[in-house]
Coordinates of C-alpha atoms in Angstrom, one line a residue:
Chain A
M1 CA 65.7 107.7 -70.2
E2 CA 63.6 110.3 -68.6
K3 CA 61.7 113.0 -70.2
H4 CA 63.5 115.9 -68.5
P5 CA 67.0 115.9 -67.0
K6 CA 67.1 115.7 -63.2
R7 CA 68.7 119.1 -62.8
R8 CA 66.3 121.9 -63.9
R9 CA 68.0 123.4 -66.9
G10 CA 67.0 126.9 -65.9
E11 CA 69.2 126.9 -62.8
K12 CA 72.3 126.2 -64.6
F13 CA 72.3 129.1 -67.0
V14 CA 71.2 131.6 -64.5
F15 CA 74.2 130.6 -62.4
R16 CA 76.5 130.8 -65.4
A17 CA 75.2 134.0 -66.8
Q18 CA 74.8 136.0 -63.6
A19 CA 77.2 134.6 -61.1
A20 CA 80.0 133.0 -63.1
E21 CA 82.5 131.0 -61.1
P22 CA 85.8 132.7 -60.5
G23 CA 87.8 132.8 -63.7
T24 CA 84.7 132.0 -65.8
A25 CA 83.5 134.9 -67.9
P26 CA 79.7 135.1 -68.3
I27 CA 78.7 134.1 -71.8
A28 CA 77.0 136.4 -74.3
Q29 CA 73.2 136.1 -74.4
G30 CA 70.8 135.7 -77.3
Y31 CA 70.4 133.9 -80.5
L32 CA 72.8 136.2 -82.4
A33 CA 75.5 135.3 -79.8
R34 CA 75.2 131.6 -80.5
I35 CA 75.2 132.2 -84.3
A36 CA 78.3 134.5 -84.0
E37 CA 80.2 131.7 -82.1
N38 CA 80.1 129.7 -85.3
N39 CA 81.4 132.6 -87.4
V40 CA 84.6 133.7 -85.8
A41 CA 86.5 136.0 -88.2
P42 CA 90.2 135.6 -88.4
T43 CA 92.2 138.0 -86.3
T44 CA 95.9 137.3 -86.2
E45 CA 95.8 134.4 -88.7
V46 CA 96.2 135.1 -92.4
F47 CA 94.6 132.9 -95.1
A48 CA 94.7 132.6 -98.9
P49 CA 92.0 131.0 -101.0
F50 CA 92.6 127.5 -102.4
R51 CA 91.4 128.1 -105.9
F52 CA 90.4 126.0 -109.0
E53 CA 89.6 127.7 -112.3
G54 CA 88.5 131.0 -110.6
T55 CA 86.4 129.3 -107.9
D56 CA 87.5 129.4 -104.2
V57 CA 87.1 125.9 -102.8
G58 CA 89.0 126.3 -99.5
N59 CA 91.1 128.5 -97.2
I60 CA 94.8 127.8 -96.4
S61 CA 96.7 129.5 -93.6
V62 CA 100.1 131.0 -94.1
V63 CA 101.5 128.3 -91.8
F64 CA 100.2 125.4 -94.0
A65 CA 100.9 127.3 -97.2
K66 CA 104.6 127.4 -96.3
Q67 CA 104.6 123.7 -96.0
L68 CA 102.8 123.3 -99.4
Q69 CA 105.3 125.6 -101.0
R70 CA 108.0 122.9 -100.6
F71 CA 106.1 120.9 -103.2
P72 CA 106.0 123.1 -106.3
R73 CA 105.3 120.2 -108.7
V74 CA 101.9 119.8 -106.8
F75 CA 101.0 123.1 -105.3
V76 CA 101.5 126.6 -106.7
V77 CA 101.6 128.9 -103.7
D78 CA 101.1 132.6 -104.4
F79 CA 100.4 133.8 -100.9
P80 CA 98.1 135.6 -100.1
S81 CA 96.7 135.9 -103.6
A82 CA 95.8 132.2 -104.0
I83 CA 97.0 128.6 -103.8
T84 CA 96.3 126.5 -106.8
M85 CA 97.4 123.1 -108.0
N86 CA 100.0 122.6 -110.7
P87 CA 98.1 122.8 -114.0
A88 CA 100.2 119.8 -115.2
L89 CA 98.0 117.7 -113.0
Q90 CA 95.1 117.4 -115.2
S91 CA 92.7 114.8 -113.9
P92 CA 91.1 114.4 -110.5
E93 CA 93.1 111.1 -110.1
E94 CA 96.4 112.8 -110.8
R95 CA 95.7 115.6 -108.4
S96 CA 94.5 113.2 -105.7
D97 CA 97.6 111.0 -106.1
A98 CA 99.9 114.0 -106.0
A99 CA 98.2 115.5 -103.0
A100 CA 98.3 112.2 -101.2
G101 CA 102.1 112.0 -101.7
V102 CA 102.5 115.5 -100.2
L103 CA 100.2 114.8 -97.3
K104 CA 101.9 111.5 -96.5
E105 CA 105.2 113.2 -96.3
L106 CA 103.7 116.0 -94.1
A107 CA 102.2 113.3 -91.9
S108 CA 105.5 111.6 -91.4
E109 CA 106.8 115.0 -90.3
G110 CA 103.9 115.5 -87.9
V111 CA 102.5 118.4 -89.8
V112 CA 99.3 116.5 -90.6
T113 CA 98.1 114.5 -87.6
G114 CA 95.3 112.1 -87.0
W115 CA 95.4 110.3 -90.3
R116 CA 92.2 108.4 -90.9
D117 CA 92.7 106.7 -94.3
E118 CA 89.4 108.3 -95.4
L119 CA 89.2 110.5 -98.5
Y120 CA 87.4 113.8 -98.6
P121 CA 86.3 115.4 -101.9
V122 CA 87.2 119.0 -102.8
L123 CA 84.2 120.4 -104.7
K124 CA 83.2 123.6 -106.5
G125 CA 79.8 123.1 -104.9
F126 CA 77.7 120.4 -103.5
G127 CA 76.8 117.7 -106.1
S128 CA 79.5 118.8 -108.5
P129 CA 82.2 116.3 -109.5
P130 CA 85.3 116.2 -107.1
L131 CA 88.3 118.2 -108.3
L132 CA 90.4 115.9 -106.2
C133 CA 90.2 114.0 -102.9
V134 CA 92.4 114.6 -99.9
E135 CA 92.9 112.6 -96.7
R136 CA 90.2 113.7 -94.2
A137 CA 92.8 114.5 -91.5
A138 CA 94.1 117.3 -93.9
A139 CA 90.7 118.6 -95.0
Q140 CA 90.6 121.2 -92.3
L141 CA 94.1 122.4 -93.3
F142 CA 92.7 123.1 -96.8
G143 CA 89.7 124.8 -95.2
I144 CA 87.4 122.8 -97.5
T145 CA 83.6 123.1 -97.0
A146 CA 82.2 120.2 -95.0
Y147 CA 78.6 119.0 -95.4
G148 CA 76.4 117.5 -92.8
V149 CA 72.8 116.5 -92.1
H150 CA 70.9 117.5 -89.0
V151 CA 67.5 116.2 -88.0
N152 CA 65.1 118.1 -85.8
G153 CA 63.1 115.3 -84.2
Y154 CA 60.0 116.7 -82.6
V155 CA 56.6 115.8 -81.3
T156 CA 53.3 117.8 -81.1
L157 CA 51.6 117.6 -77.7
P158 CA 47.8 117.2 -77.5
N159 CA 47.6 121.0 -76.7
G160 CA 49.4 121.8 -80.0
E161 CA 52.8 122.7 -78.3
K162 CA 55.9 121.1 -79.7
E163 CA 58.8 119.4 -77.9
L164 CA 62.2 118.7 -79.4
W165 CA 64.1 115.5 -78.8
V166 CA 67.7 116.3 -77.8
A167 CA 70.7 114.0 -77.3
R168 CA 73.5 114.4 -74.8
R169 CA 76.7 113.5 -76.5
S170 CA 78.8 110.8 -74.8
S171 CA 81.2 112.1 -72.3
T172 CA 83.9 110.0 -74.0
K173 CA 83.4 111.5 -77.5
P174 CA 86.6 113.2 -78.7
T175 CA 84.7 116.2 -79.9
W176 CA 82.3 118.2 -77.8
P177 CA 81.8 115.5 -75.1
G178 CA 78.7 115.9 -72.9
L179 CA 77.2 118.7 -75.0
L180 CA 73.6 118.7 -76.3
D181 CA 73.0 117.6 -79.9
H182 CA 70.3 116.7 -82.3
I183 CA 68.6 113.3 -82.0
V184 CA 70.3 112.5 -85.3
A185 CA 73.1 114.4 -87.0
G186 CA 76.2 113.4 -89.0
G187 CA 78.7 114.2 -91.6
Q188 CA 77.6 113.9 -95.3
P189 CA 79.8 111.3 -97.0
H190 CA 80.6 111.6 -100.7
G191 CA 78.5 109.5 -103.0
I192 CA 75.3 109.1 -101.0
S193 CA 72.4 111.5 -101.1
P194 CA 71.6 113.6 -98.0
T195 CA 68.2 112.1 -97.7
A196 CA 69.6 108.5 -97.9
N197 CA 72.2 109.6 -95.3
V198 CA 69.5 110.8 -93.0
A199 CA 67.8 107.4 -93.1
K200 CA 71.1 105.6 -92.4
E201 CA 71.9 107.9 -89.5
C202 CA 68.4 107.7 -88.1
S203 CA 68.9 104.0 -87.7
E204 CA 72.4 104.1 -86.3
E205 CA 72.0 106.9 -83.9
A206 CA 68.5 106.7 -82.6
N207 CA 67.1 103.3 -83.7
I208 CA 64.4 105.1 -85.7
P209 CA 62.6 102.6 -87.9
Q210 CA 63.1 103.0 -91.7
D211 CA 59.5 103.8 -92.5
L212 CA 59.5 106.5 -89.8
A213 CA 62.9 107.9 -90.9
E214 CA 61.6 108.2 -94.4
T215 CA 59.0 110.8 -93.3
A216 CA 61.8 113.2 -92.4
V217 CA 61.2 116.4 -94.5
A218 CA 64.1 118.3 -96.0
V219 CA 63.6 121.9 -95.0
G220 CA 66.6 123.9 -96.1
A221 CA 70.2 124.5 -95.1
V222 CA 72.3 126.6 -92.8
S223 CA 75.9 127.6 -93.2
Y224 CA 78.7 129.2 -91.3
K225 CA 82.4 130.0 -91.7
G226 CA 84.9 130.7 -89.0
V227 CA 88.3 130.1 -87.5
T228 CA 88.7 126.9 -85.5
E229 CA 92.1 125.9 -84.2
G230 CA 93.9 128.1 -86.6
N231 CA 92.0 126.9 -89.7
L232 CA 89.3 128.8 -91.6
K233 CA 86.5 126.5 -92.6
G234 CA 82.9 126.7 -93.7
D235 CA 80.2 124.1 -93.2
V236 CA 76.9 123.6 -94.8
L237 CA 74.3 121.6 -92.9
F238 CA 71.2 120.2 -94.6
C239 CA 68.3 120.5 -92.2
Y240 CA 65.5 118.0 -91.8
D241 CA 62.3 118.0 -89.7
L242 CA 61.1 114.6 -88.4
H243 CA 57.7 114.7 -86.7
L244 CA 57.8 111.8 -84.3
P245 CA 54.9 110.0 -82.7
L246 CA 54.3 110.9 -79.0
D247 CA 55.0 107.3 -77.9
F248 CA 58.3 107.0 -79.7
T249 CA 61.5 106.8 -77.7
P250 CA 64.9 107.0 -79.3
E251 CA 67.5 104.4 -78.5
N252 CA 71.2 105.0 -79.3
M253 CA 72.9 102.2 -81.1
D254 CA 76.5 103.4 -81.6
G255 CA 77.4 104.4 -78.0
E256 CA 77.9 108.0 -78.9
V257 CA 74.9 109.3 -76.9
D258 CA 74.6 109.3 -73.1
E259 CA 70.9 110.2 -72.9
F260 CA 68.0 111.5 -74.9
M261 CA 65.5 114.0 -73.5
R262 CA 62.4 115.7 -74.9
L263 CA 62.3 119.4 -74.1
P264 CA 59.6 122.0 -74.7
L265 CA 60.6 124.6 -77.3
S266 CA 60.5 127.3 -74.7
E267 CA 63.2 125.5 -72.7
V268 CA 65.2 124.8 -75.8
A269 CA 65.0 128.4 -76.8
E270 CA 66.1 129.5 -73.3
L271 CA 69.1 127.1 -73.3
I272 CA 70.2 128.4 -76.7
Q273 CA 69.9 132.0 -75.7
T274 CA 71.6 131.8 -72.3
T275 CA 74.0 128.8 -72.4
Q276 CA 76.6 127.1 -74.5
D277 CA 75.2 123.7 -73.6
F278 CA 74.5 122.8 -77.3
K279 CA 77.3 121.8 -79.6
P280 CA 77.9 125.1 -81.4
N281 CA 76.6 124.3 -84.9
V282 CA 73.5 122.6 -83.5
N283 CA 72.3 126.0 -82.3
L284 CA 72.0 127.3 -85.9
V285 CA 69.8 124.4 -87.0
I286 CA 67.5 124.7 -84.0
I287 CA 67.3 128.5 -84.4
D288 CA 66.3 127.8 -88.0
F289 CA 63.7 125.3 -86.7
L290 CA 62.3 127.9 -84.2
V291 CA 62.0 130.5 -87.0
R292 CA 60.3 128.1 -89.4
H293 CA 57.8 127.0 -86.7
G294 CA 56.9 130.5 -85.7
F295 CA 58.4 130.3 -82.3
I296 CA 60.8 133.1 -83.1
R297 CA 58.6 135.7 -84.7
P298 CA 59.0 138.9 -86.7
E299 CA 58.2 140.9 -83.6
E300 CA 61.4 139.5 -81.9
P301 CA 64.2 142.1 -81.8
D302 CA 66.8 141.3 -84.4
Y303 CA 64.5 138.9 -86.2
L304 CA 65.8 139.7 -89.7
Q305 CA 69.4 139.6 -88.5
I306 CA 68.8 136.2 -86.9
V307 CA 67.2 134.9 -90.1
A308 CA 69.9 136.3 -92.4
S309 CA 72.9 135.1 -90.3
L310 CA 71.8 131.5 -90.4
R311 CA 73.5 131.3 -93.7
S312 CA 76.6 133.4 -93.0
G313 CA 79.0 131.0 -94.7
V314 CA 79.2 130.0 -98.3
C315 CA 76.1 128.1 -99.2
A316 CA 77.2 126.1 -102.3
Chain B
M1 CA 35.4 130.4 -108.3
E2 CA 36.5 127.1 -109.6
K3 CA 39.2 124.9 -108.2
H4 CA 41.4 125.0 -111.3
P5 CA 41.5 127.6 -114.1
K6 CA 39.7 126.6 -117.3
R7 CA 42.8 126.6 -119.4
R8 CA 45.3 123.9 -118.4
R9 CA 48.2 125.8 -117.0
G10 CA 50.7 123.4 -118.6
E11 CA 49.8 124.4 -122.1
K12 CA 50.6 128.0 -121.7
F13 CA 54.1 127.6 -120.5
V14 CA 55.0 124.9 -122.9
F15 CA 54.0 127.3 -125.7
R16 CA 55.8 130.2 -124.2
A17 CA 59.0 128.3 -123.4
Q18 CA 59.4 126.2 -126.5
A19 CA 57.7 128.1 -129.3
A20 CA 57.7 131.8 -128.4
E21 CA 55.6 134.1 -130.6
P22 CA 57.6 136.1 -133.2
G23 CA 59.5 138.8 -131.4
T24 CA 59.1 137.1 -128.0
A25 CA 62.3 135.7 -126.6
P26 CA 61.8 132.4 -124.7
I27 CA 62.2 132.9 -121.0
A28 CA 64.9 131.4 -118.9
Q29 CA 63.9 128.2 -117.1
G30 CA 64.3 127.1 -113.5
Y31 CA 64.0 128.4 -110.0
L32 CA 67.3 130.3 -110.2
A33 CA 66.0 132.2 -113.2
R34 CA 62.9 133.5 -111.3
I35 CA 65.1 134.5 -108.3
A36 CA 67.5 136.3 -110.6
E37 CA 64.7 138.3 -112.2
N38 CA 64.3 139.9 -108.7
N39 CA 68.0 140.7 -108.4
V40 CA 68.9 142.6 -111.5
A41 CA 72.3 144.2 -111.0
P42 CA 72.8 147.8 -112.3
T43 CA 74.5 147.9 -115.7
T44 CA 74.5 151.5 -117.1
E45 CA 73.0 153.2 -114.0
V46 CA 75.3 154.5 -111.3
F47 CA 74.1 154.7 -107.7
A48 CA 75.4 156.1 -104.4
P49 CA 74.4 155.0 -101.0
F50 CA 72.0 157.1 -98.9
R51 CA 73.8 156.9 -95.6
F52 CA 73.1 157.7 -91.9
E53 CA 75.8 157.5 -89.3
G54 CA 77.7 154.9 -91.3
T55 CA 74.7 152.8 -92.2
D56 CA 73.5 152.6 -95.7
V57 CA 69.7 153.0 -95.8
G58 CA 69.1 153.4 -99.5
N59 CA 70.4 153.8 -103.0
I60 CA 70.2 157.0 -105.0
S61 CA 70.8 157.2 -108.8
V62 CA 73.1 159.9 -110.3
V63 CA 70.0 161.3 -111.9
F64 CA 68.1 161.9 -108.6
A65 CA 71.3 162.8 -106.8
K66 CA 71.7 165.8 -109.2
Q67 CA 68.3 167.0 -108.2
L68 CA 69.0 166.7 -104.5
Q69 CA 72.3 168.6 -105.0
R70 CA 70.2 171.7 -105.6
F71 CA 69.1 171.6 -101.9
P72 CA 72.4 171.7 -99.9
R73 CA 70.7 172.8 -96.7
V74 CA 68.8 169.4 -96.8
F75 CA 71.0 166.9 -98.7
V76 CA 74.8 166.6 -98.8
V77 CA 75.6 165.0 -102.1
D78 CA 79.1 163.5 -102.4
F79 CA 78.5 161.3 -105.4
P80 CA 79.3 158.4 -105.8
S81 CA 80.7 158.2 -102.2
A82 CA 77.5 158.8 -100.3
I83 CA 74.5 161.1 -100.0
T84 CA 73.7 162.2 -96.5
M85 CA 71.4 164.6 -94.8
N86 CA 72.6 168.0 -93.6
P87 CA 73.8 167.3 -90.0
A88 CA 72.1 170.6 -89.0
L89 CA 68.8 168.7 -89.2
Q90 CA 69.0 166.9 -85.9
S91 CA 65.6 165.3 -85.3
P92 CA 63.5 162.9 -87.4
E93 CA 60.8 165.6 -87.5
E94 CA 63.3 168.3 -88.8
R95 CA 64.6 165.9 -91.4
S96 CA 61.1 164.8 -92.5
D97 CA 59.9 168.4 -92.8
A98 CA 63.0 169.4 -94.8
A99 CA 62.7 166.4 -97.1
A100 CA 59.0 167.1 -97.6
G101 CA 59.8 170.6 -98.7
V102 CA 62.4 169.4 -101.3
L103 CA 60.1 166.6 -102.6
K104 CA 57.1 168.9 -103.0
E105 CA 59.2 171.2 -105.1
L106 CA 60.5 168.3 -107.1
A107 CA 56.9 167.1 -107.5
S108 CA 55.8 170.5 -108.8
E109 CA 58.6 170.2 -111.4
G110 CA 57.4 166.6 -112.4
V111 CA 60.6 164.9 -111.0
V112 CA 58.6 163.1 -108.3
T113 CA 55.4 161.7 -109.8
G114 CA 52.3 159.9 -108.3
W115 CA 52.2 161.7 -105.0
R116 CA 50.2 159.7 -102.5
D117 CA 50.2 161.8 -99.3
E118 CA 51.5 158.7 -97.5
L119 CA 54.7 158.7 -95.5
Y120 CA 57.3 156.0 -95.7
P121 CA 59.9 155.5 -92.9
V122 CA 63.6 155.5 -93.6
L123 CA 65.1 152.9 -91.2
K124 CA 68.5 151.5 -90.2
G125 CA 66.7 148.2 -89.9
F126 CA 63.2 146.8 -89.4
G127 CA 61.9 147.7 -86.0
S128 CA 64.3 150.5 -85.4
P129 CA 63.0 154.1 -85.0
P130 CA 62.6 156.1 -88.3
L131 CA 65.4 158.4 -89.2
L132 CA 62.9 160.4 -91.2
C133 CA 59.8 159.8 -93.2
V134 CA 59.5 160.6 -96.9
E135 CA 56.5 160.7 -99.3
R136 CA 55.8 157.2 -100.5
A137 CA 56.0 158.3 -104.2
A138 CA 59.6 159.2 -103.6
A139 CA 60.6 156.2 -101.6
Q140 CA 61.8 154.3 -104.7
L141 CA 64.0 157.3 -105.7
F142 CA 65.8 157.0 -102.4
G143 CA 66.0 153.2 -102.9
I144 CA 64.7 152.6 -99.4
T145 CA 64.1 149.0 -98.3
A146 CA 60.4 148.2 -98.4
Y147 CA 58.8 145.5 -96.2
G148 CA 55.9 143.2 -97.0
V149 CA 54.0 140.2 -95.7
H150 CA 53.2 137.3 -97.9
V151 CA 50.9 134.4 -96.9
N152 CA 51.2 130.9 -98.4
G153 CA 47.6 129.7 -98.0
Y154 CA 47.6 125.9 -98.5
V155 CA 45.6 122.8 -97.9
T156 CA 46.6 119.2 -97.3
L157 CA 44.6 116.6 -99.3
P158 CA 43.5 113.4 -97.7
N159 CA 46.4 111.6 -99.6
G160 CA 48.9 114.0 -97.8
E161 CA 49.7 116.1 -100.9
K162 CA 49.5 119.8 -100.6
E163 CA 47.8 122.4 -102.8
L164 CA 48.5 126.2 -102.7
W165 CA 45.8 128.8 -103.0
V166 CA 46.8 131.3 -105.7
A167 CA 45.1 134.6 -106.7
R168 CA 45.0 136.1 -110.1
R169 CA 45.6 139.9 -109.7
S170 CA 42.8 142.1 -111.2
S171 CA 43.4 143.0 -114.8
T172 CA 42.8 146.6 -113.8
K173 CA 45.5 146.8 -111.2
P174 CA 48.2 149.4 -112.0
T175 CA 51.0 147.0 -111.1
W176 CA 51.4 143.5 -112.5
P177 CA 47.8 143.2 -113.7
G178 CA 46.6 139.7 -114.4
L179 CA 49.6 138.0 -112.8
L180 CA 49.4 135.2 -110.2
D181 CA 49.9 136.2 -106.6
H182 CA 49.6 134.9 -103.1
I183 CA 46.1 134.4 -101.6
V184 CA 47.1 137.3 -99.2
A185 CA 50.1 139.7 -99.5
G186 CA 50.6 143.3 -98.9
G187 CA 53.0 146.1 -97.9
Q188 CA 54.1 146.4 -94.3
P189 CA 52.9 149.8 -93.0
H190 CA 54.9 151.5 -90.3
G191 CA 53.6 151.2 -86.7
I192 CA 51.8 147.9 -87.0
S193 CA 53.4 144.4 -86.4
P194 CA 53.8 142.1 -89.4
T195 CA 51.6 139.5 -87.6
A196 CA 48.8 142.1 -87.0
N197 CA 49.2 143.2 -90.6
V198 CA 48.7 139.6 -91.8
A199 CA 45.4 139.3 -89.9
K200 CA 44.2 142.6 -91.4
E201 CA 45.2 141.6 -95.0
C202 CA 43.6 138.2 -94.6
S203 CA 40.3 139.8 -93.9
E204 CA 40.5 142.4 -96.6
E205 CA 42.0 140.4 -99.4
A206 CA 40.5 136.9 -99.0
N207 CA 37.7 137.2 -96.4
I208 CA 39.6 134.8 -94.1
P209 CA 38.0 134.8 -90.6
Q210 CA 40.0 136.3 -87.8
D211 CA 40.3 133.1 -85.8
L212 CA 41.6 131.3 -88.9
A213 CA 43.9 134.1 -89.9
E214 CA 45.5 134.0 -86.4
T215 CA 46.7 130.4 -87.1
A216 CA 49.1 131.8 -89.8
V217 CA 52.6 130.8 -88.8
A218 CA 55.6 133.2 -89.3
V219 CA 58.2 131.1 -91.1
G220 CA 61.0 133.4 -92.0
A221 CA 61.8 136.1 -94.6
V222 CA 63.2 136.4 -98.1
S223 CA 64.9 139.5 -99.6
Y224 CA 66.1 140.8 -102.9
K225 CA 67.7 143.8 -104.4
G226 CA 67.7 145.0 -107.9
V227 CA 67.2 147.7 -110.5
T228 CA 63.6 148.5 -111.4
E229 CA 62.8 151.5 -113.7
G230 CA 66.1 153.1 -113.0
N231 CA 66.0 152.7 -109.2
L232 CA 68.0 150.3 -107.1
K233 CA 65.8 149.0 -104.3
G234 CA 65.7 146.1 -101.9
D235 CA 62.7 144.5 -100.4
V236 CA 62.2 142.2 -97.4
L237 CA 59.2 140.0 -97.3
F238 CA 58.0 138.3 -94.1
C239 CA 56.7 134.9 -95.0
Y240 CA 53.8 133.2 -93.4
D241 CA 52.2 129.7 -93.8
L242 CA 48.5 129.4 -93.4
H243 CA 47.1 125.9 -93.3
L244 CA 43.5 126.2 -94.5
P245 CA 40.7 123.7 -94.1
L246 CA 39.8 121.8 -97.3
D247 CA 36.3 123.3 -97.4
F248 CA 37.5 126.9 -97.1
T249 CA 37.1 129.1 -100.2
P250 CA 38.6 132.6 -100.3
E251 CA 36.6 135.6 -101.4
N252 CA 38.1 138.8 -102.4
M253 CA 36.8 141.9 -100.7
D254 CA 38.7 144.8 -102.2
G255 CA 38.3 144.2 -105.9
E256 CA 42.0 143.6 -106.5
V257 CA 41.7 139.9 -107.3
D258 CA 40.0 138.5 -110.4
E259 CA 40.0 134.8 -109.3
F260 CA 41.3 132.4 -106.8
M261 CA 42.4 128.9 -107.6
R262 CA 43.9 126.0 -105.8
L263 CA 46.9 124.3 -107.5
P264 CA 48.9 121.2 -106.7
L265 CA 52.4 122.0 -105.7
S266 CA 53.7 120.2 -108.7
E267 CA 51.8 122.5 -111.0
V268 CA 52.9 125.6 -109.0
A269 CA 56.5 124.4 -109.2
E270 CA 56.2 123.9 -113.0
L271 CA 54.7 127.4 -113.4
I272 CA 57.5 129.0 -111.5
Q273 CA 60.2 127.1 -113.3
T274 CA 58.9 127.6 -116.8
T275 CA 56.8 130.8 -116.9
Q276 CA 56.7 134.4 -115.6
D277 CA 53.0 134.0 -114.7
F278 CA 53.7 134.9 -111.0
K279 CA 54.3 138.4 -109.9
P280 CA 58.1 138.4 -109.7
N281 CA 58.7 138.6 -105.9
V282 CA 55.9 136.0 -105.3
N283 CA 58.2 133.4 -106.9
L284 CA 60.7 133.9 -104.1
V285 CA 58.2 133.3 -101.3
I286 CA 56.8 130.2 -103.0
I287 CA 60.2 128.8 -103.7
D288 CA 61.0 129.2 -100.0
F289 CA 57.7 127.4 -99.2
L290 CA 58.7 124.5 -101.6
V291 CA 62.1 124.3 -99.9
R292 CA 60.6 124.3 -96.3
H293 CA 58.0 121.7 -97.2
G294 CA 60.5 119.3 -98.8
F295 CA 59.1 119.7 -102.3
I296 CA 62.5 121.1 -103.5
R297 CA 65.0 118.6 -102.0
P298 CA 68.8 118.6 -101.5
E299 CA 69.0 116.2 -104.4
E300 CA 67.7 118.9 -106.7
P301 CA 70.5 120.4 -108.8
D302 CA 71.5 123.9 -107.5
Y303 CA 69.6 123.2 -104.2
L304 CA 72.1 125.2 -102.1
Q305 CA 72.2 128.1 -104.6
I306 CA 68.5 128.2 -104.6
V307 CA 68.3 128.3 -100.8
A308 CA 71.1 130.9 -100.5
S309 CA 69.7 133.2 -103.1
L310 CA 66.3 133.5 -101.5
R311 CA 68.0 136.2 -99.3
S312 CA 70.1 138.0 -101.9
G313 CA 69.2 141.5 -100.7
V314 CA 69.9 143.1 -97.4
C315 CA 67.9 141.3 -94.7
A316 CA 67.7 143.9 -92.0

């Protein structure tokens, strides 16, 4: 582990932004550009809400809706008005069992891929009782809100300036390999509190001792909603700040991180504004951090738009 | 000045909430109730947007629209679609002069009251050039977004707990007399940065020395939009945190504060949840403070709704 990566970060983005390689479009600059990349509105795709008792709990594409329409005893498809579950299925257990039957059949046909044998709750809002649970591999097809926890691990230098610990995701990870990430971040499983989840992830991902992890402060949430691989999905990320001692060095325990580095906020800000080096949703949480710590100030152009767009998705 | 008010704060709200005086309805409880009181949707009133080049910059009631309709060389009233200014008025100066003529006439008729001889900019967004300026007394009739700065002045006790400095507004103030307020808060005048405004207000309102005031950290913004006295208006408040030394005592310089007191966050939180003792919009800024400092946590019921509703108004 070294404090700064070997290659000066500044060089890379200047190259990318001003003299892109042939066939590589220069990326848009600025905080709003990074936020917008998490909130890509549907263009050609058409979606209908997945609805329970008047509350929209997901978004289903016309492609997947046509599949669900084959199972009228389970799903009532009234596209594009709404997709609901057959009211004959009255309990969460009945609904989950019925949905599992449908999804297993669709998996056998190759419509649902990447089966994980892991259940994912469909909720009216965070903390409310599950309406049903669906196989995680199908969650994105229903466009269900996913929840996560992200930890800004930072230090304060003797001169008062702050530096952020940043992880580089393993080059072998199936999602976003090699991109920059928080020191600790993870999905929010059902049945455990976000704060308990943070403590668990702190240990697994960065070997942060329990007593230190417990000093992480919940500081709010960001949200976004956009189209990814033909699905329309919103995420809510619970944000935490963890003020780390200057002599602390994270150590990855689960093989999902290639390196950790500690970067001055000015460098982090420049990377966000001028590169796509961070995993897309990580940008939102760090921008929120930069706002809350007075690094992005009201005198910044677009300050209020930046602040407002950090919760562009449903926040419930 | 004494650290805590003489009357235990707890007694008052218990009385109010559980055994209201005859004819006094008990107030709604909880953070969301206080936020909602700043976001009262129109019921009987009807409004049209005040619009410039496709951007809504205000909200005008049918009552005031009928007055403006008398001046077709200045205002084009197409209620309830939109109210615009006559395109013949091309520069901000021409528009301001024309609007001033209308408003002076309406003031002479008693339609516009409380003339202040103070101009208020109409903006597409904070920091953008004024489209025109209108007399401040008429700003609410146009439903123009107002901007303010609010400072959470707080201390950290030796045991790590935080206390918030709170002001009680003078009983002779025309607006919200006697209610609780921030140690420093004020309107955001045009032509001065929010951060410079904070420094100025810190000196005037609480005698905070310049070098201490300059340590105030910009931490974001809250917004709300609702009907007040028949007008539909949104405000945006820039929020600052000011970590004060334990031995600092504020001193009011402009006669607008009757007393300052330092309250534990638990007491502040209880006052917000169970009373209307704080000036309505102050609740939003303090709730945002409680979220950012981990006092209101993700495990709190309605956490995400609380977080999301702190920016219920236009934030631009």
